[in-house]
């Protein structure tokens, strides 16, 4: 819970009493590498704060092609947010790329938490805005940047992920062939 407390205190200030209320709503859970946390058509009842590990959020199209939406690592939040906030079935899947530990917050507890600790509304709003900005940046990069620019932007924003992701997964996320990614990786390593 100390990790969560430090994380929240980077964005808002909570008293010890307020944090005691906050932590009472979270449950710790552990998952193995390759384990699915959310699968398409699941009811999405939780949002997840990552304590350790690495997750991949993806969509599978009608031809069974996987489209990677995002990665999440320590100190990040993840879920199929559309399904979580609307309490509908998942259209995306969430899978562990490493053994992962999370603190999970149910939808009902989320609602109750906002009532009992109103400051948390500001916290979650700021987190949502940050996620929205990241998503817009990713969409624009896919629409306007070439392969090298997308790779360099990924390195700039997520330097800790480059060595944790299998190259096939990273190339799929960036919309590059495995060969192009290897060439770009070798070029940047030679600098």
mmCIF file of N, CA and C in Angstrom, residues 50 53-57 68-76 78 97-98 151 153-167 169-171 173-174 181 185:
data_model
loop_
_atom_site.group_PDB
_atom_site.id
_atom_site.type_symbol
_atom_site.label_atom_id
_atom_site.label_comp_id
_atom_site.label_asym_id
_atom_site.label_seq_id
_atom_site.Cartn_x
_atom_site.Cartn_y
_atom_site.Cartn_z
ATOM 1 N N UNK A 50 -0.837 -1.095 -11.069
ATOM 2 C CA UNK A 50 0.232 -2.075 -11.184
ATOM 3 C C UNK A 50 1.329 -1.796 -10.163
ATOM 4 N N UNK A 53 5.354 -5.645 -12.575
ATOM 5 C CA UNK A 53 4.989 -6.408 -13.759
ATOM 6 C C UNK A 53 4.700 -5.519 -14.957
ATOM 7 N N UNK A 54 4.218 -6.158 -16.008
ATOM 8 C CA UNK A 54 3.986 -5.497 -17.285
ATOM 9 C C UNK A 54 2.752 -6.109 -17.939
ATOM 10 N N UNK A 55 1.848 -5.247 -18.409
ATOM 11 C CA UNK A 55 0.591 -5.678 -19.028
ATOM 12 C C UNK A 55 0.476 -5.166 -20.450
ATOM 13 N N UNK A 56 -0.327 -5.871 -21.239
ATOM 14 C CA UNK A 56 -0.622 -5.487 -22.615
ATOM 15 C C UNK A 56 -2.143 -5.435 -22.771
ATOM 16 N N UNK A 57 -2.659 -4.287 -23.213
ATOM 17 C CA UNK A 57 -4.083 -4.136 -23.524
ATOM 18 C C UNK A 57 -4.216 -4.239 -25.041
ATOM 19 N N UNK A 68 -2.449 -4.036 -30.571
ATOM 20 C CA UNK A 68 -2.028 -3.617 -29.230
ATOM 21 C C UNK A 68 -2.359 -2.142 -29.032
ATOM 22 N N UNK A 69 -3.110 -1.879 -27.992
ATOM 23 C CA UNK A 69 -3.541 -0.522 -27.676
ATOM 24 C C UNK A 69 -2.537 0.168 -26.776
ATOM 25 N N UNK A 70 -2.090 -0.548 -25.730
ATOM 26 C CA UNK A 70 -1.165 0.070 -24.788
ATOM 27 C C UNK A 70 -0.448 -0.988 -23.963
ATOM 28 N N UNK A 71 0.610 -0.518 -23.314
ATOM 29 C CA UNK A 71 1.324 -1.295 -22.318
ATOM 30 C C UNK A 71 1.191 -0.564 -20.995
ATOM 31 N N UNK A 72 1.262 -1.301 -19.899
ATOM 32 C CA UNK A 72 1.196 -0.709 -18.563
ATOM 33 C C UNK A 72 2.222 -1.390 -17.686
ATOM 34 N N UNK A 73 2.938 -0.577 -16.924
ATOM 35 C CA UNK A 73 3.957 -1.115 -16.022
ATOM 36 C C UNK A 73 3.768 -0.508 -14.641
ATOM 37 N N UNK A 74 4.738 -0.729 -13.779
ATOM 38 C CA UNK A 74 4.661 -0.255 -12.406
ATOM 39 C C UNK A 74 4.257 1.216 -12.342
ATOM 40 N N UNK A 75 3.380 1.507 -11.370
ATOM 41 C CA UNK A 75 2.946 2.876 -11.096
ATOM 42 C C UNK A 75 1.942 3.390 -12.131
ATOM 43 N N UNK A 76 1.367 2.493 -12.952
ATOM 44 C CA UNK A 76 0.367 2.865 -13.953
ATOM 45 C C UNK A 76 -0.949 2.168 -13.612
ATOM 46 N N UNK A 78 -4.603 0.435 -15.338
ATOM 47 C CA UNK A 78 -5.102 -0.144 -16.590
ATOM 48 C C UNK A 78 -6.409 -0.871 -16.377
ATOM 49 N N UNK A 97 2.473 -9.653 -19.513
ATOM 50 C CA UNK A 97 3.689 -9.961 -20.259
ATOM 51 C C UNK A 97 4.804 -10.412 -19.311
ATOM 52 N N UNK A 98 4.595 -10.200 -18.029
ATOM 53 C CA UNK A 98 5.496 -10.643 -16.961
ATOM 54 C C UNK A 98 4.621 -11.055 -15.787
ATOM 55 N N UNK A 151 9.390 4.977 -33.580
ATOM 56 C CA UNK A 151 10.325 4.267 -32.706
ATOM 57 C C UNK A 151 11.027 5.248 -31.776
ATOM 58 N N UNK A 153 10.029 8.210 -30.827
ATOM 59 C CA UNK A 153 9.074 8.754 -29.863
ATOM 60 C C UNK A 153 8.837 7.752 -28.731
ATOM 61 N N UNK A 154 8.717 6.475 -29.082
ATOM 62 C CA UNK A 154 8.539 5.446 -28.056
ATOM 63 C C UNK A 154 9.730 5.447 -27.100
ATOM 64 N N UNK A 155 10.947 5.513 -27.627
ATOM 65 C CA UNK A 155 12.149 5.558 -26.791
ATOM 66 C C UNK A 155 12.145 6.776 -25.871
ATOM 67 N N UNK A 156 11.694 7.908 -26.407
ATOM 68 C CA UNK A 156 11.675 9.142 -25.624
ATOM 69 C C UNK A 156 10.701 9.055 -24.457
ATOM 70 N N UNK A 157 9.490 8.551 -24.716
ATOM 71 C CA UNK A 157 8.451 8.530 -23.692
ATOM 72 C C UNK A 157 8.512 7.309 -22.776
ATOM 73 N N UNK A 158 9.005 6.183 -23.297
ATOM 74 C CA UNK A 158 8.977 4.934 -22.522
ATOM 75 C C UNK A 158 10.329 4.217 -22.544
ATOM 76 N N UNK A 159 11.408 4.885 -22.121
ATOM 77 C CA UNK A 159 12.734 4.250 -22.213
ATOM 78 C C UNK A 159 12.860 2.975 -21.384
ATOM 79 N N UNK A 160 12.100 2.864 -20.302
ATOM 80 C CA UNK A 160 12.196 1.680 -19.442
ATOM 81 C C UNK A 160 11.554 0.442 -20.075
ATOM 82 N N UNK A 161 10.686 0.655 -21.061
ATOM 83 C CA UNK A 161 9.980 -0.489 -21.659
ATOM 84 C C UNK A 161 10.767 -1.177 -22.766
ATOM 85 N N UNK A 162 11.685 -0.481 -23.410
ATOM 86 C CA UNK A 162 12.324 -0.997 -24.611
ATOM 87 C C UNK A 162 12.998 -2.350 -24.397
ATOM 88 N N UNK A 163 13.569 -2.584 -23.224
ATOM 89 C CA UNK A 163 14.264 -3.849 -22.963
ATOM 90 C C UNK A 163 13.362 -4.891 -22.297
ATOM 91 N N UNK A 164 12.155 -4.493 -21.950
ATOM 92 C CA UNK A 164 11.239 -5.434 -21.293
ATOM 93 C C UNK A 164 10.269 -6.081 -22.268
ATOM 94 N N UNK A 165 10.110 -5.480 -23.438
ATOM 95 C CA UNK A 165 9.130 -5.975 -24.405
ATOM 96 C C UNK A 165 9.777 -6.887 -25.439
ATOM 97 N N UNK A 166 9.159 -8.024 -25.729
ATOM 98 C CA UNK A 166 9.643 -8.824 -26.852
ATOM 99 C C UNK A 166 9.544 -7.994 -28.140
ATOM 100 N N UNK A 167 10.523 -8.146 -29.011
ATOM 101 C CA UNK A 167 10.546 -7.332 -30.236
ATOM 102 C C UNK A 167 9.302 -7.553 -31.106
ATOM 103 N N UNK A 169 6.287 -8.073 -30.062
ATOM 104 C CA UNK A 169 5.199 -7.319 -29.427
ATOM 105 C C UNK A 169 5.383 -5.828 -29.678
ATOM 106 N N UNK A 170 6.612 -5.332 -29.516
ATOM 107 C CA UNK A 170 6.876 -3.915 -29.750
ATOM 108 C C UNK A 170 6.667 -3.545 -31.213
ATOM 109 N N UNK A 171 7.083 -4.392 -32.129
ATOM 110 C CA UNK A 171 6.892 -4.088 -33.554
ATOM 111 C C UNK A 171 5.399 -4.037 -33.894
ATOM 112 N N UNK A 173 2.980 -3.165 -31.828
ATOM 113 C CA UNK A 173 2.475 -1.932 -31.222
ATOM 114 C C UNK A 173 2.807 -0.716 -32.083
ATOM 115 N N UNK A 174 4.039 -0.677 -32.602
ATOM 116 C CA UNK A 174 4.479 0.472 -33.395
ATOM 117 C C UNK A 174 4.024 0.409 -34.845
ATOM 118 N N UNK A 181 12.056 -2.954 -37.089
ATOM 119 C CA UNK A 181 12.340 -2.681 -35.684
ATOM 120 C C UNK A 181 13.776 -3.080 -35.338
ATOM 121 N N UNK A 185 16.521 -0.562 -33.929
ATOM 122 C CA UNK A 185 17.126 -0.884 -32.631
ATOM 123 C C UNK A 185 18.650 -0.889 -32.748
#
